[in-house]
Coordinates of C-alpha atoms in Angstrom, one line a residue:
M1 CA -0.1 -0.1 0.1
Q2 CA 1.3 4.2 -0.9
V3 CA -0.4 6.7 0.8
Q4 CA 0.5 10.4 -0.2
L5 CA -0.6 13.2 2.1
E6 CA -1.8 16.7 0.5
N7 CA -2.0 19.6 2.4
V8 CA -5.8 20.9 1.4
G9 CA -6.7 23.8 3.7
P10 CA -6.0 24.5 7.4
C11 CA -5.9 21.6 9.3
T12 CA -7.3 19.8 6.2
V13 CA -5.1 17.4 4.1
K14 CA -5.7 15.1 1.8
L15 CA -4.7 10.6 1.4
E16 CA -4.2 9.2 -1.8
V17 CA -3.7 5.8 -0.9
E18 CA -2.8 2.9 -3.7
V19 CA -4.1 -0.7 -2.8
D20 CA -2.0 -3.7 -4.6
A21 CA -4.1 -6.3 -6.4
A22 CA -3.5 -8.5 -3.9
E23 CA -5.1 -6.9 -0.9
V24 CA -8.2 -6.5 -3.0
S25 CA -8.1 -9.8 -3.5
G26 CA -8.2 -11.0 -0.3
A27 CA -11.1 -8.6 0.4
F28 CA -13.0 -9.6 -2.6
A29 CA -12.3 -13.4 -1.4
Q30 CA -13.8 -12.3 2.3
A31 CA -16.2 -10.9 0.9
W32 CA -18.1 -13.8 -1.2
R33 CA -17.4 -16.4 1.6
E34 CA -19.6 -13.3 3.9
A35 CA -22.4 -14.0 0.8
G36 CA -21.9 -17.8 1.2
R37 CA -22.9 -17.5 4.7
A38 CA -25.8 -14.9 3.8
V39 CA -27.5 -16.6 1.2
R40 CA -29.7 -20.2 0.2
V41 CA -28.1 -22.4 -2.1
P42 CA -29.8 -25.2 -3.3
G43 CA -27.8 -28.6 -1.6
F44 CA -25.5 -26.7 0.8
R45 CA -25.3 -25.0 4.3
P46 CA -24.6 -22.2 4.5
G47 CA -21.2 -21.0 4.2
K48 CA -20.5 -24.4 2.4
A49 CA -21.0 -23.4 -1.4
P50 CA -17.8 -23.4 -3.6
R51 CA -17.6 -19.9 -4.2
N52 CA -18.2 -20.4 -8.1
I53 CA -22.0 -21.3 -7.3
V54 CA -22.4 -18.8 -4.3
E55 CA -21.7 -15.8 -6.9
Q56 CA -24.5 -17.5 -9.1
F57 CA -26.5 -16.8 -6.3
A58 CA -25.8 -13.7 -4.2
D59 CA -26.0 -10.3 -5.5
R60 CA -22.9 -9.4 -7.4
D61 CA -22.7 -5.4 -6.9
R62 CA -23.2 -6.0 -2.8
V63 CA -20.7 -8.4 -2.9
R64 CA -18.1 -5.9 -4.8
E65 CA -19.5 -2.5 -2.1
R66 CA -18.8 -5.1 0.5
A67 CA -14.9 -5.2 -0.6
R68 CA -14.4 -2.5 -1.2
D69 CA -15.9 -1.8 2.6
I70 CA -13.1 -4.2 3.5
V71 CA -10.5 -2.4 1.6
L72 CA -11.0 1.3 2.7
L73 CA -11.5 0.1 7.0
N74 CA -8.5 -1.6 6.7
T75 CA -6.5 0.6 4.0
G76 CA -7.2 3.4 5.6
R77 CA -6.6 2.5 9.7
Q78 CA -3.2 1.6 8.4
A79 CA -3.2 5.1 6.1
L80 CA -4.1 7.3 9.1
D81 CA -1.5 5.8 11.8
E82 CA 1.2 5.7 8.8
K83 CA 1.2 9.7 8.4
Q84 CA 0.2 9.9 12.7
L85 CA -3.1 12.0 11.1
T86 CA -6.1 12.5 13.9
P87 CA -9.1 13.0 12.1
N88 CA -11.9 15.3 13.3
G89 CA -15.1 13.7 12.6
D90 CA -16.1 11.5 9.3
P91 CA -13.2 11.6 6.3
H92 CA -15.0 12.7 2.8
V93 CA -14.5 9.7 1.2
D94 CA -13.7 9.5 -2.8
A95 CA -14.7 5.5 -3.3
G96 CA -14.3 4.9 -6.8
D97 CA -15.2 1.6 -8.5
M98 CA -13.0 -1.5 -7.5
V99 CA -12.4 -4.7 -9.7
D100 CA -11.5 -7.7 -8.2
N101 CA -7.1 -9.0 -8.7
E102 CA -6.8 -5.3 -9.8
P103 CA -4.5 -2.4 -7.7
Y104 CA -7.8 0.2 -6.6
K105 CA -6.9 3.6 -5.6
W106 CA -9.4 6.5 -3.4
S107 CA -8.8 9.1 -1.6
A108 CA -10.3 11.2 1.6
V109 CA -10.0 14.8 2.2
V110 CA -9.3 14.2 6.8
E111 CA -9.8 17.4 9.1
L112 CA -7.7 17.7 11.5
D113 CA -7.8 19.1 14.9
A114 CA -7.5 22.9 15.4
I115 CA -4.0 24.1 16.3
V116 CA -4.2 27.0 18.8
K117 CA -0.6 29.1 19.4
L118 CA -1.5 31.3 21.9
G119 CA -0.8 34.9 22.1
P120 CA 0.3 36.0 26.2
V121 CA -2.5 35.2 28.4
K122 CA -1.2 37.2 31.2
G123 CA -0.1 40.9 32.4
L124 CA -2.6 42.6 30.0
T125 CA -4.4 45.5 31.2
A126 CA -8.2 46.0 30.3
R127 CA -10.7 48.7 30.7
R128 CA -13.6 48.5 33.2
P129 CA -16.5 51.1 32.0
V130 CA -17.8 52.6 35.3
V131 CA -21.5 53.7 34.5
E132 CA -23.1 56.0 37.5
V133 CA -26.7 55.4 38.6
T134 CA -28.6 58.4 38.6
E135 CA -31.8 59.9 40.5
A136 CA -33.3 60.1 36.5
D137 CA -32.0 56.8 35.7
V138 CA -34.4 55.8 39.1
D139 CA -37.3 57.3 37.7
A140 CA -37.2 56.3 34.4
V141 CA -37.7 52.9 36.0
I142 CA -40.1 53.9 38.0
Q143 CA -42.6 55.4 35.4
R144 CA -42.0 52.3 32.9
M145 CA -43.1 50.1 36.3
R146 CA -45.8 52.5 36.4
E147 CA -47.1 51.9 32.6
S148 CA -47.2 48.3 32.7
N149 CA -48.8 48.6 35.9
A150 CA -51.2 50.7 34.3
R151 CA -54.7 50.4 34.1
L152 CA -57.5 51.3 31.1
A153 CA -60.1 53.7 31.9
D154 CA -62.8 55.3 30.4
V155 CA -62.8 58.8 28.9
T156 CA -65.3 61.8 28.1
G157 CA -64.8 65.2 27.4
R158 CA -62.2 64.5 24.9
S159 CA -61.4 63.6 21.3
V160 CA -59.2 60.5 20.4
E161 CA -55.4 61.4 20.8
A162 CA -52.6 58.4 20.0
G163 CA -52.1 55.5 21.8
D164 CA -56.4 55.2 22.9
T165 CA -57.4 52.5 23.0
L166 CA -61.1 52.8 21.0
V167 CA -64.0 50.7 20.7
I168 CA -66.0 50.9 17.4
D169 CA -68.0 50.0 15.0
A170 CA -66.6 49.5 11.5
T171 CA -68.4 48.0 7.9
W172 CA -65.9 47.9 5.1
A173 CA -67.2 48.4 1.9
Q174 CA -65.1 47.8 -1.8
E175 CA -65.1 49.8 -4.7
G176 CA -68.4 48.4 -6.4
G177 CA -69.7 46.0 -4.0
E178 CA -71.4 45.7 -1.1
P179 CA -71.1 46.8 2.2
E180 CA -69.9 43.9 4.3
P181 CA -71.3 43.5 7.7
Q182 CA -70.6 46.2 10.4
R183 CA -68.5 44.0 12.9
R184 CA -67.6 46.1 16.2
Q185 CA -63.9 46.4 17.1
L186 CA -61.5 47.3 19.6
A187 CA -58.9 49.7 17.6
H188 CA -55.7 51.3 18.8
A189 CA -55.9 55.0 17.7
G190 CA -51.9 55.9 16.0
S191 CA -51.4 52.6 15.5
G192 CA -50.2 51.2 12.0
S193 CA -52.5 48.4 11.1
E194 CA -54.8 50.3 9.4
P195 CA -54.0 53.3 7.5
F196 CA -57.4 54.7 9.4
L197 CA -56.2 54.4 12.3
S198 CA -54.2 57.7 12.1
E199 CA -56.7 59.4 10.4
I200 CA -59.0 58.7 13.3
I201 CA -57.6 61.2 15.6
G202 CA -59.8 63.8 16.4
M203 CA -63.5 62.0 16.3
A204 CA -65.5 62.8 19.5
I205 CA -68.1 59.6 21.0
G206 CA -70.6 59.3 19.4
E207 CA -69.5 60.5 15.7
T208 CA -69.1 59.0 12.3
R209 CA -66.9 59.2 10.1
T210 CA -66.0 57.7 6.3
F211 CA -62.5 56.9 5.6
A212 CA -60.5 55.5 2.2
V213 CA -58.5 52.6 2.8
P214 CA -57.1 50.0 0.3
A215 CA -59.5 47.2 0.7
P216 CA -58.8 44.4 3.1
D217 CA -56.4 41.4 2.9
S218 CA -56.1 41.8 -0.3
T219 CA -53.3 38.9 -1.2
E220 CA -51.3 38.8 -5.4
G221 CA -53.8 37.0 -8.1
D222 CA -56.8 38.1 -5.9
A223 CA -59.6 39.4 -7.9
S224 CA -60.2 42.3 -5.3
S225 CA -56.2 43.1 -5.3
G226 CA -55.1 46.9 -5.6
K227 CA -59.3 48.1 -5.3
S228 CA -59.4 51.0 -2.9
G229 CA -62.4 50.7 -0.7
Q230 CA -64.5 52.7 1.9
V231 CA -64.3 52.2 6.1
T232 CA -66.9 53.9 7.8
V233 CA -66.3 54.0 11.3
T234 CA -68.8 55.0 14.1
L235 CA -66.4 55.9 18.0
H236 CA -68.4 54.6 20.9
R237 CA -65.6 54.2 24.2
I238 CA -62.4 55.8 24.1
N239 CA -60.4 54.0 26.5
A240 CA -56.6 55.4 27.9
P241 CA -54.0 53.8 30.3
E242 CA -54.5 55.4 33.7
L243 CA -50.8 55.6 35.5
P244 CA -51.2 54.7 39.7
A245 CA -49.8 56.9 41.7
V246 CA -46.1 56.1 43.4
D247 CA -47.3 55.3 47.1
D248 CA -46.3 53.1 49.7
A249 CA -48.6 50.5 47.9
F250 CA -47.6 50.7 44.5
A251 CA -43.7 49.8 45.9
L252 CA -45.4 47.0 47.7
K253 CA -47.0 46.1 44.6
V254 CA -44.2 45.8 42.5
A255 CA -41.6 45.7 44.5
G256 CA -42.7 43.9 47.9
V257 CA -41.4 46.8 49.9
E258 CA -42.9 49.0 52.3
T259 CA -42.0 52.7 50.8
V260 CA -41.1 54.4 48.1
A261 CA -37.9 55.5 49.1
A262 CA -37.1 51.5 49.9
L263 CA -38.6 51.4 46.6
R264 CA -36.1 54.0 45.3
E265 CA -33.2 51.8 46.9
T266 CA -34.0 48.3 45.4
I267 CA -34.2 49.9 41.9
S268 CA -31.2 51.9 42.5
A269 CA -29.1 49.1 44.8
N270 CA -30.2 46.5 41.2
L271 CA -28.9 48.8 39.0
I272 CA -25.6 49.2 40.0
A273 CA -25.5 46.1 40.5
R274 CA -27.0 45.0 36.9
N275 CA -23.7 48.0 35.5
Q276 CA -20.9 46.0 37.7
R277 CA -22.3 42.7 35.7
T278 CA -22.3 44.5 32.7
A279 CA -18.6 45.8 33.6
L280 CA -17.1 42.3 34.2
Q281 CA -18.3 41.5 31.1
A282 CA -16.6 44.1 29.2
V283 CA -13.4 43.6 30.8
E284 CA -13.5 39.6 30.5
S285 CA -14.6 40.2 26.6
D286 CA -11.7 43.1 26.0
L287 CA -8.8 40.2 28.4
L288 CA -10.3 37.7 25.7
S289 CA -10.3 39.5 22.8
Q290 CA -6.6 40.3 23.2
I291 CA -5.4 36.9 23.5
I292 CA -7.4 35.9 20.3
E293 CA -5.6 38.8 18.1
S294 CA -2.0 38.0 19.7
S295 CA -3.2 34.3 18.8
E296 CA -2.3 31.7 15.7
I297 CA -5.1 29.5 15.1
Q298 CA -6.6 27.6 12.3
Y299 CA -9.6 25.2 12.4
P300 CA -10.7 22.9 9.5
E301 CA -14.0 24.0 7.9
G302 CA -15.9 21.7 8.7
M303 CA -15.5 23.5 13.1
V304 CA -17.3 26.7 11.4
T305 CA -19.9 24.8 10.0
E306 CA -20.5 22.9 13.3
Q307 CA -20.8 26.2 14.8
A308 CA -23.2 27.5 12.8
L309 CA -25.6 24.2 12.6
T310 CA -25.5 25.1 16.8
L311 CA -26.8 28.7 16.8
A312 CA -28.9 27.7 14.1
R313 CA -30.2 25.2 16.7
H314 CA -30.1 28.2 18.9
L315 CA -32.2 30.1 16.6
D316 CA -35.1 27.5 15.8
R317 CA -35.1 27.1 19.9
D318 CA -35.2 31.1 20.5
L319 CA -37.9 30.8 17.6
Q320 CA -40.4 28.2 18.9
Q321 CA -40.3 29.7 22.8
N322 CA -42.1 33.3 20.7
G323 CA -44.6 30.7 19.0
S324 CA -42.6 30.7 16.1
S325 CA -39.8 28.4 14.4
L326 CA -36.6 28.6 12.2
E327 CA -38.9 27.1 9.3
A328 CA -41.4 30.3 8.9
Y329 CA -38.2 32.1 9.7
L330 CA -36.5 30.9 6.9
Q331 CA -39.9 31.7 4.9
Q332 CA -39.4 35.1 6.1
N333 CA -36.5 36.3 4.9
N334 CA -36.3 34.0 1.9
L335 CA -33.8 31.6 3.2
D336 CA -32.7 28.2 2.5
V337 CA -30.2 26.1 4.8
E338 CA -27.5 27.6 3.2
G339 CA -28.1 30.5 3.3
I340 CA -29.1 30.6 6.8
L341 CA -25.5 29.5 7.5
Q342 CA -23.5 31.6 5.5
R343 CA -25.8 34.2 7.3
L344 CA -24.6 32.7 10.9
R345 CA -21.1 32.3 9.0
P346 CA -19.4 35.5 11.1
S347 CA -20.8 34.9 14.1
A348 CA -20.1 30.9 14.4
E349 CA -16.4 32.1 14.1
Q350 CA -16.2 33.9 16.5
R351 CA -17.5 32.2 18.4
L352 CA -15.2 29.0 17.6
R353 CA -12.2 31.1 18.1
S354 CA -13.4 32.3 21.3
V355 CA -13.9 28.5 22.8
L356 CA -11.3 27.3 20.9
V357 CA -8.7 29.9 22.8
C358 CA -9.9 29.2 25.6
N359 CA -10.2 24.9 25.7
E360 CA -6.2 26.5 25.2
I361 CA -6.1 28.7 28.6
A362 CA -7.2 25.8 30.4
K363 CA -5.7 23.5 29.0
A364 CA -1.8 25.0 29.1
N365 CA -2.5 26.2 33.0
G366 CA -4.5 23.2 34.1
I367 CA -7.8 24.1 34.8
E368 CA -9.8 21.5 35.2
V369 CA -13.1 19.9 36.7
G370 CA -13.2 16.7 38.1
H371 CA -16.4 14.3 38.6
D372 CA -16.9 15.2 42.5
E373 CA -17.5 19.1 41.9
V374 CA -19.8 18.4 38.7
D375 CA -22.2 15.9 40.9
E376 CA -21.7 19.2 43.9
R377 CA -23.0 21.4 41.7
L378 CA -26.1 19.3 40.4
T379 CA -27.1 18.5 44.0
E380 CA -27.0 22.2 44.6
M381 CA -29.3 23.1 41.7
V382 CA -31.4 20.1 42.6
E383 CA -32.1 21.4 46.0
Q384 CA -32.5 25.2 44.9
E385 CA -35.2 24.0 42.6
R386 CA -33.5 25.3 39.2
I387 CA -33.4 22.3 38.0
P388 CA -36.4 19.0 38.5
S389 CA -34.3 15.8 39.6
S390 CA -36.4 13.7 37.0
L391 CA -33.4 15.3 34.7
L392 CA -30.9 13.1 36.4
S393 CA -32.9 10.2 35.7
G394 CA -32.3 9.3 32.3
R395 CA -28.8 8.5 31.2
A396 CA -28.4 10.7 28.2
A397 CA -30.4 13.9 29.2
A398 CA -27.9 12.7 32.7
N399 CA -25.2 13.0 30.2
R400 CA -25.9 16.5 28.8
L401 CA -26.9 17.9 31.7
E402 CA -23.3 17.2 32.9
G403 CA -22.1 17.9 30.0
A404 CA -23.4 21.6 30.6
V405 CA -22.8 22.3 34.1
S406 CA -19.0 20.9 33.8
A407 CA -18.2 23.8 30.9
G408 CA -20.1 26.5 33.1
I409 CA -17.7 25.4 35.9
L410 CA -14.8 25.2 33.3
T411 CA -15.6 29.0 32.4
E412 CA -16.4 30.5 35.6
R413 CA -12.2 29.1 36.3
I414 CA -10.8 30.4 33.0
R415 CA -12.6 33.9 34.0
A416 CA -11.2 34.4 37.4
F417 CA -8.3 33.2 36.0
L418 CA -8.0 36.3 33.3
L419 CA -9.2 38.6 36.4
N420 CA -6.3 37.4 39.1
N421 CA -3.6 37.1 36.0
N422 CA -4.4 41.1 34.4
T423 CA -4.8 44.3 35.3
V424 CA -8.1 46.6 35.5
V425 CA -8.2 50.1 35.3
D426 CA -11.3 51.8 35.6
A427 CA -12.7 54.2 32.6
E428 CA -13.8 57.4 33.0
P429 CA -17.0 57.6 34.8
V430 CA -20.3 58.0 32.7
T431 CA -23.9 58.4 33.4
E432 CA -26.7 56.8 32.1
R433 CA -29.4 58.6 29.3
A434 CA -32.9 58.9 31.9
G435 CA -34.8 55.7 30.4
E436 CA -31.7 53.2 29.0
A437 CA -31.3 52.0 32.4
A438 CA -31.6 48.3 32.9
G439 CA -34.4 46.5 30.8
G440 CA -36.6 44.8 32.1
Q441 CA -39.3 45.3 36.1
G442 CA -37.4 42.2 37.2
A443 CA -34.1 43.1 36.8
E444 CA -34.9 46.6 38.4
T445 CA -36.4 45.6 41.3
E446 CA -34.8 41.5 41.8
S447 CA -31.0 41.3 42.9
G448 CA -28.8 38.7 41.7
G449 CA -28.4 36.7 38.1
E450 CA -26.1 35.4 35.9
P451 CA -24.4 36.8 33.2
A452 CA -25.5 35.8 29.7
A453 CA -23.7 33.0 28.6
D454 CA -22.7 34.3 25.8
S455 CA -21.4 37.4 26.6
A456 CA -18.2 35.7 28.2
P457 CA -15.9 33.1 27.8
A458 CA -17.2 29.6 26.2
S459 CA -15.0 26.9 27.2
T460 CA -16.3 24.0 25.8
E461 CA -18.9 22.9 23.0
A462 CA -21.2 21.7 25.3
E463 CA -22.9 24.8 25.7
D464 CA -25.9 23.0 22.9
S465 CA -26.8 20.8 25.6

């Protein structure tokens, strides 16, 4: 057997293997023996018929495929051992045709493990953003709390304003057609769902107006498509959000504290904690970016594709949680599977480089996670009701969960290593613009919470669990 090796890309080689006729003949002999044991030959017990008789009953194409598989398996292992190669995933084999008693050539493209030569990981300097929390930030949070706890109240004595919720009777009529039956509905003044909802502003309760609008539900190919129409609207009720007063009862309802002063203190403390977590993530990201920039990283194309597939699965999961699906997303954006993988490629490559560098940091600095530590963390998560104990009963699910927990602990230790071995300096303090402080009510009134996984170094490929 002769083996030729050619580099065809980063961490990717092509093997060209030539097998002598004797080995090919031996593989065919083995394949025919197996066929003799599998087929029924009249007058012979299984495996006892001569080959020339078996050839009359067995499927020659299947025997030839089996002989080729035998050669590929045996010579593939030998070729990888001879060239001291460890594939990352299955090789892409060009098998070709094989004929008994003749030399046989085959080739394979083999992707290898990534190669990472780390740049400096110690002695770096990262800037920590400092964002101060002001009274205006607290006021903005309280205002959003009021809006989310508002109730709709009847409005009298004025006409429709933008943002009002209306009760109307609407009658649609298409150009040249009969009016549709009148229907009572809720409408939101100034919204873009129907063109007339912007023109309805200024109407009074009891007033009736007619507006020219495009025909509703017109679709491409429909005979009504493109025809104008009109809608006649009678206004019955105006409702507007009534914001609750900021008093001690409000503080108790939204945050479980007894006074407005305590509410403001809670919001301020949690905004400060949020800003500190965000600043820590920025430091970690800065340090990791510096290390990636100074490192030499090579990886095969298949690793990028695998990361893109992982991101696509994450996208599908997020879409399903919001009542949609990846299939619907692809249709809406006129994409196929290849198109979404290409769109995700930049993020996938960035993620891969982070994973590879973090793994190498852990390997080079003896950062490890033991089984006992994983078991202890899982027990803690069950006791705190962060996960149901039933997840640990199935072996496959338990293995995935253990992998994810191990990855999380390893990531924590890589973060700690980076922070302990590098310098962090505070940037000049800035203040947030009012209204941009923290996103949701829970984040503003509850303490704690881990940074998002994607914001910190990802250290293993178990993240998809």
